[in-house]
Amino acid sequence: MLRKVQSDEELRDAIVSALSDDQFTTNSTSEGDAAGSSSFTGTYTQDPNVDEFDAVRYDGDYLYVAPQRYLSCCFIFNSAAASTPVDVPAVQRSIRILATDPDNASASLTSEIPLAEDTSVQGMYTTDDALVALTSRTIYGHYGEAWTDIALWHPEQLGLQIYDITDPATPELSFDAQIDGVFVDSRRVGDIVYIISRYAPSIAAVTASQQVAGGDIALETLLPKISINGNETSLIESTQCFVTNDEDPAYPVLTSVTAIPISNPENFATTCYADSAYGVYVSESAIYLTQHRDDPDVNHNLTRIHKFAMNNGPTLYRGSAEIIGRVWRGGQNDFRMSDADGDLRVFASSIEFDSPDRFDHALYILRESTDTLALDVIGELPNSERPEEIGKPNEALYGVRFLGNRAYAVTFEQIDPLYVIDLTDPQDPMIAGALEVEGFSDFLHPVGDDLLLGLGQSLNGSVKLELFDVSDIERPLTRGATTIGGPGSYSEARHDRHAFTYQGDVAGVDRFTIPVDVFSEDGGFVFVGSGLYLFEIRDKQTPNLASLAAVGSIDIVGPGGGIPTEAYERNRAFIDGDTVYYVRDSEVWSAFWSAPSTPAGPF
């Protein structure tokens, strides 16, 4: 569905054809408008071999904590006269580096990396001697998919800074890049940081010298730039880009995949294609980008998927496919995709509001074609031989997890069916078993080969944890559930895996933590408190005896202690030996696993 660009003119013509579209020029904004098992745990990731950026990192010796991405207040009034300006002291924003002392459950500030006043840290990576910060000058907040609209994110810049942290007490900036475009996502595989971004040329910049409708437009006017340590150059080469084969894009958008080696960042490589991307999934060997598309001839949506194989840096286009339904639009629904030996397994959902059964869910297995640049559907469920639907009528798809040759899927309307799908034969996937329980799970975590932990919501709105026994895939069972709070209670870990912390096999016990905002159990929506809840999974080697056990909680905010959820942006936790470090926004608290109710801090 994509073809390699052969010349500057071909790429220029592809962008200009969309740039001249009335729909874009009408809706565009003016230039400048804002639109594991080890002694310690790190950042939770979907794939153990693919690192994910996050605003808090831990390497076993130091915590790296980026500031929260929004101001804590929006309006300030002078009590004497509302019209009188109030002098508010500037707050120095910085990445804090704290040395940890798990033997004493404490931490201390080592150094700070100052940030520009208008800079927000999207996330960070750490290696033995480098800290990589992904930054932006726009704060998107919690508006979700609204920010994927073209007019809201054009134009923008993203940044990448690399600091030498050989001595964390004196971090030094060694590489500073500013890239035209909007940050979409990022992953790190080995020494390579991959940045996915989108760019739309500025109408104001193009029309400053010539009219869009006539005359030649220089290609460099239409392409994103990268400034490295103050020296500007082109981010892409036209011959490393692709354009669509079947139609012109609706908007003049370039989606770029930039591979930056941490050890030699100036030796970057960028692949791009002239169309948009709304979802990203990265395996150890490939990057998959998805586009939502509308089909005017049928009553459903489509998802187009492009595969780019990694080549120790530069990415190689391997083919595309189009499937019925939507995979996701934001959040952590990238769990709906999984790469196994080069095959892509993916769940998609179709919604038909005028049907008695509004939701249809399908599993597709895609494989590279042997004779063309395409992804062929080699397996699908349901199908004519196996027509059983995934989910009962009107049930939406919630938690999904691919583990080896199995897929687990949770659907829900009133009852939660947990489906176990056998993928042993990728050309003949089948529903092996199902279990019905009340409530649902948004997030699924493997506990060895035979157990599965589900985190979600109970039928009455409490936070729910449930342990599933999947040792017999034809007869999945529950090994117990527990709830926290009443209606309105919420855990950030349900929708952000980086808020979930898991440590396997500590003296035969698995440990995990989740943050929870707790509301009263009487249904009165009275805020009770907020903190980090600690749990253990015991006897996991014997699935029929396995159980969930609550250890306690690190309580930071009690009744009257602020508005929950809106009052803070993030929760993170790390387990090091018998110590738990709990990071709430930029504050760090610590406690021994056996005594969570007496935390030290904030640091």
PDB file of N, CA, C and O in Angstrom, residues 58 179 198 253 323 447 492 496 594:
ATOM      1  N   TYR A  58      14.203   4.161  37.380  1.00  0.00           N
ATOM      2  CA  TYR A  58      15.003   3.672  38.503  1.00  0.00           C
ATOM      3  C   TYR A  58      15.984   2.634  37.987  1.00  0.00           C
ATOM      4  O   TYR A  58      15.597   1.715  37.246  1.00  0.00           O
ATOM      5  N   ILE A 179      13.264  18.707  17.007  1.00  0.00           N
ATOM      6  CA  ILE A 179      12.731  18.104  15.792  1.00  0.00           C
ATOM      7  C   ILE A 179      11.378  18.729  15.480  1.00  0.00           C
ATOM      8  O   ILE A 179      10.502  18.804  16.350  1.00  0.00           O
ATOM      9  N   ARG A 198       4.838  13.132  13.863  1.00  0.00           N
ATOM     10  CA  ARG A 198       4.057  13.569  12.696  1.00  0.00           C
ATOM     11  C   ARG A 198       4.346  15.039  12.434  1.00  0.00           C
ATOM     12  O   ARG A 198       4.578  15.818  13.358  1.00  0.00           O
ATOM     13  N   VAL A 253       0.386  15.311   5.679  1.00  0.00           N
ATOM     14  CA  VAL A 253       1.005  14.841   6.907  1.00  0.00           C
ATOM     15  C   VAL A 253       2.116  13.860   6.584  1.00  0.00           C
ATOM     16  O   VAL A 253       1.945  12.969   5.756  1.00  0.00           O
ATOM     17  N   ILE A 323      -7.679  -4.125   7.734  1.00  0.00           N
ATOM     18  CA  ILE A 323      -8.598  -5.041   8.392  1.00  0.00           C
ATOM     19  C   ILE A 323      -9.849  -4.296   8.828  1.00  0.00           C
ATOM     20  O   ILE A 323      -9.846  -3.080   8.983  1.00  0.00           O
ATOM     21  N   VAL A 447       1.259 -14.476  35.555  1.00  0.00           N
ATOM     22  CA  VAL A 447       1.920 -14.948  36.771  1.00  0.00           C
ATOM     23  C   VAL A 447       2.413 -16.360  36.459  1.00  0.00           C
ATOM     24  O   VAL A 447       1.716 -17.346  36.698  1.00  0.00           O
ATOM     25  N   GLU A 492      -4.874   4.117  38.696  1.00  0.00           N
ATOM     26  CA  GLU A 492      -4.208   4.565  37.471  1.00  0.00           C
ATOM     27  C   GLU A 492      -3.628   3.395  36.690  1.00  0.00           C
ATOM     28  O   GLU A 492      -3.517   3.441  35.465  1.00  0.00           O
ATOM     29  N   ASP A 496      -2.653   2.700  32.700  1.00  0.00           N
ATOM     30  CA  ASP A 496      -1.256   3.059  32.455  1.00  0.00           C
ATOM     31  C   ASP A 496      -0.389   1.995  33.110  1.00  0.00           C
ATOM     32  O   ASP A 496      -0.250   1.962  34.335  1.00  0.00           O
ATOM     33  N   SER A 594       7.331  -4.780  54.805  1.00  0.00           N
ATOM     34  CA  SER A 594       6.625  -5.316  55.967  1.00  0.00           C
ATOM     35  C   SER A 594       5.984  -4.248  56.831  1.00  0.00           C
ATOM     36  O   SER A 594       5.223  -4.562  57.751  1.00  0.00           O
TER      37      SER A 594
END
